[in-house]
PDB file of C-alpha atoms in Angstrom:
ATOM      1  CA  VAL T   1     -53.043 -69.300  -2.571  1.00  0.00           C
ATOM      2  CA  GLU T   2     -51.149 -66.066  -2.204  1.00  0.00           C
ATOM      3  CA  ASP T   3     -49.145 -66.310  -5.458  1.00  0.00           C
ATOM      4  CA  SER T   4     -51.093 -64.273  -8.027  1.00  0.00           C
ATOM      5  CA  ASN T   5     -49.260 -66.100 -10.853  1.00  0.00           C
ATOM      6  CA  ILE T   6     -51.111 -69.307  -9.998  1.00  0.00           C
ATOM      7  CA  LYS T   7     -54.360 -69.493 -11.910  1.00  0.00           C
ATOM      8  CA  PRO T   8     -57.107 -72.091 -11.416  1.00  0.00           C
ATOM      9  CA  ARG T   9     -57.633 -74.584 -14.189  1.00  0.00           C
ATOM     10  CA  ASP T  10     -61.064 -75.205 -15.674  1.00  0.00           C
ATOM     11  CA  LEU T  11     -62.541 -78.462 -14.493  1.00  0.00           C
ATOM     12  CA  LYS T  12     -64.658 -80.470 -16.902  1.00  0.00           C
ATOM     13  CA  ARG T  13     -64.519 -84.096 -15.709  1.00  0.00           C
ATOM     14  CA  VAL T  14     -63.740 -85.487 -12.263  1.00  0.00           C
ATOM     15  CA  GLY T  15     -62.022 -88.788 -11.525  1.00  0.00           C
ATOM     16  CA  VAL T  16     -62.089 -90.329  -8.048  1.00  0.00           C
ATOM     17  CA  LEU T  17     -59.996 -93.364  -7.148  1.00  0.00           C
ATOM     18  CA  GLY T  18     -61.494 -95.220  -4.212  1.00  0.00           C
ATOM     19  CA  ALA T  19     -65.203 -95.695  -3.509  1.00  0.00           C
ATOM     20  CA  GLY T  20     -64.955 -95.688   0.278  1.00  0.00           C
ATOM     21  CA  LEU T  21     -66.652 -93.107   2.462  1.00  0.00           C
ATOM     22  CA  MET T  22     -64.431 -90.204   1.374  1.00  0.00           C
ATOM     23  CA  GLY T  23     -64.158 -91.160  -2.298  1.00  0.00           C
ATOM     24  CA  ALA T  24     -67.882 -91.800  -2.614  1.00  0.00           C
ATOM     25  CA  GLY T  25     -68.568 -88.465  -0.920  1.00  0.00           C
ATOM     26  CA  ILE T  26     -66.274 -86.559  -3.280  1.00  0.00           C
ATOM     27  CA  ALA T  27     -67.748 -88.330  -6.310  1.00  0.00           C
ATOM     28  CA  THR T  28     -71.291 -87.624  -5.102  1.00  0.00           C
ATOM     29  CA  ALA T  29     -70.580 -83.940  -4.528  1.00  0.00           C
ATOM     30  CA  SER T  30     -68.964 -83.658  -7.969  1.00  0.00           C
ATOM     31  CA  ALA T  31     -71.786 -85.457  -9.775  1.00  0.00           C
ATOM     32  CA  ARG T  32     -74.411 -83.411  -7.896  1.00  0.00           C
ATOM     33  CA  SER T  33     -72.559 -80.299  -9.073  1.00  0.00           C
ATOM     34  CA  LYS T  34     -73.149 -81.402 -12.679  1.00  0.00           C
ATOM     35  CA  TYR T  35     -69.582 -82.597 -13.336  1.00  0.00           C
ATOM     36  CA  PRO T  36     -69.278 -85.863 -15.239  1.00  0.00           C
ATOM     37  CA  THR T  37     -67.605 -88.063 -12.616  1.00  0.00           C
ATOM     38  CA  ALA T  38     -65.732 -91.361 -12.786  1.00  0.00           C
ATOM     39  CA  LEU T  39     -65.652 -93.424  -9.574  1.00  0.00           C
ATOM     40  CA  VAL T  40     -63.161 -96.298  -9.682  1.00  0.00           C
ATOM     41  CA  ASP T  41     -62.206 -98.968  -7.156  1.00  0.00           C
ATOM     42  CA  VAL T  42     -60.497-102.361  -7.322  1.00  0.00           C
ATOM     43  CA  LYS T  43     -63.557-104.573  -6.768  1.00  0.00           C
ATOM     44  CA  ASP T  44     -67.095-104.438  -8.110  1.00  0.00           C
ATOM     45  CA  GLU T  45     -68.445-104.785  -4.569  1.00  0.00           C
ATOM     46  CA  PHE T  46     -66.519-101.668  -3.482  1.00  0.00           C
ATOM     47  CA  VAL T  47     -67.890 -99.761  -6.478  1.00  0.00           C
ATOM     48  CA  ALA T  48     -71.418-100.935  -5.664  1.00  0.00           C
ATOM     49  CA  ASN T  49     -71.028 -99.829  -2.037  1.00  0.00           C
ATOM     50  CA  GLY T  50     -69.762 -96.424  -3.198  1.00  0.00           C
ATOM     51  CA  MET T  51     -72.753 -95.998  -5.470  1.00  0.00           C
ATOM     52  CA  LYS T  52     -75.076 -97.016  -2.623  1.00  0.00           C
ATOM     53  CA  LYS T  53     -73.479 -94.333  -0.444  1.00  0.00           C
ATOM     54  CA  ALA T  54     -74.024 -91.776  -3.211  1.00  0.00           C
ATOM     55  CA  MET T  55     -77.675 -92.760  -3.578  1.00  0.00           C
ATOM     56  CA  ASP T  56     -78.141 -92.734   0.206  1.00  0.00           C
ATOM     57  CA  VAL T  57     -76.859 -89.145   0.377  1.00  0.00           C
ATOM     58  CA  VAL T  58     -79.250 -87.905  -2.274  1.00  0.00           C
ATOM     59  CA  GLY T  59     -82.035 -90.124  -0.953  1.00  0.00           C
ATOM     60  CA  GLY T  60     -81.631 -88.536   2.474  1.00  0.00           C
ATOM     61  CA  ARG T  61     -81.822 -85.085   0.903  1.00  0.00           C
ATOM     62  CA  ILE T  62     -85.019 -86.098  -0.926  1.00  0.00           C
ATOM     63  CA  LYS T  63     -86.534 -87.314   2.346  1.00  0.00           C
ATOM     64  CA  ALA T  64     -85.621 -84.006   3.988  1.00  0.00           C
ATOM     65  CA  GLY T  65     -87.217 -82.052   1.171  1.00  0.00           C
ATOM     66  CA  LYS T  66     -83.867 -80.593   0.055  1.00  0.00           C
ATOM     67  CA  ALA T  67     -83.676 -82.524  -3.234  1.00  0.00           C
ATOM     68  CA  SER T  68     -86.029 -84.079  -5.752  1.00  0.00           C
ATOM     69  CA  PRO T  69     -86.130 -87.423  -7.541  1.00  0.00           C
ATOM     70  CA  GLN T  70     -84.843 -85.497 -10.580  1.00  0.00           C
ATOM     71  CA  ASP T  71     -81.756 -84.559  -8.546  1.00  0.00           C
ATOM     72  CA  MET T  72     -81.145 -88.285  -7.989  1.00  0.00           C
ATOM     73  CA  ALA T  73     -81.540 -88.971 -11.715  1.00  0.00           C
ATOM     74  CA  ASP T  74     -79.179 -86.114 -12.583  1.00  0.00           C
ATOM     75  CA  MET T  75     -76.535 -87.285 -10.095  1.00  0.00           C
ATOM     76  CA  LEU T  76     -76.700 -90.834 -11.450  1.00  0.00           C
ATOM     77  CA  ALA T  77     -76.500 -89.573 -15.040  1.00  0.00           C
ATOM     78  CA  ASN T  78     -73.276 -87.736 -14.172  1.00  0.00           C
ATOM     79  CA  MET T  79     -71.701 -90.751 -12.428  1.00  0.00           C
ATOM     80  CA  ASN T  80     -69.761 -93.449 -14.251  1.00  0.00           C
ATOM     81  CA  ALA T  81     -68.446 -96.144 -11.921  1.00  0.00           C
ATOM     82  CA  GLY T  82     -66.403 -99.293 -12.359  1.00  0.00           C
ATOM     83  CA  THR T  83     -63.089-101.037 -11.812  1.00  0.00           C
ATOM     84  CA  SER T  84     -61.264 -99.962 -14.973  1.00  0.00           C
ATOM     85  CA  HIS T  85     -58.819 -97.074 -14.844  1.00  0.00           C
ATOM     86  CA  ARG T  86     -59.861 -96.371 -18.428  1.00  0.00           C
ATOM     87  CA  LEU T  87     -62.776 -94.458 -16.920  1.00  0.00           C
ATOM     88  CA  PHE T  88     -60.193 -91.782 -16.085  1.00  0.00           C
ATOM     89  CA  SER T  89     -59.125 -91.325 -19.709  1.00  0.00           C
ATOM     90  CA  GLU T  90     -61.042 -88.071 -20.179  1.00  0.00           C
ATOM     91  CA  CYS T  91     -60.865 -86.798 -16.606  1.00  0.00           C
ATOM     92  CA  ASP T  92     -59.000 -83.676 -15.613  1.00  0.00           C
TER      93      ASP T  92
END
């Protein structure tokens, strides 16, 4: 951004609507970066698939020696997933 009057806002909590490939990826990256993250979709099965994608990403990194089981635990601790938009109530 070229306008010097525009300042970034602090980010404390991330909300992602849609647990498909892109949404799950964004939520995973946010949760891995230690941001409390809400992942919301319209059906429990979509939420479950999004969480599986998140775990597969970190699981692949563990297999490759680029992450540890603690990294998986930390990512999961930062992720809150479900179908209720109320999960976004404290998100930035």
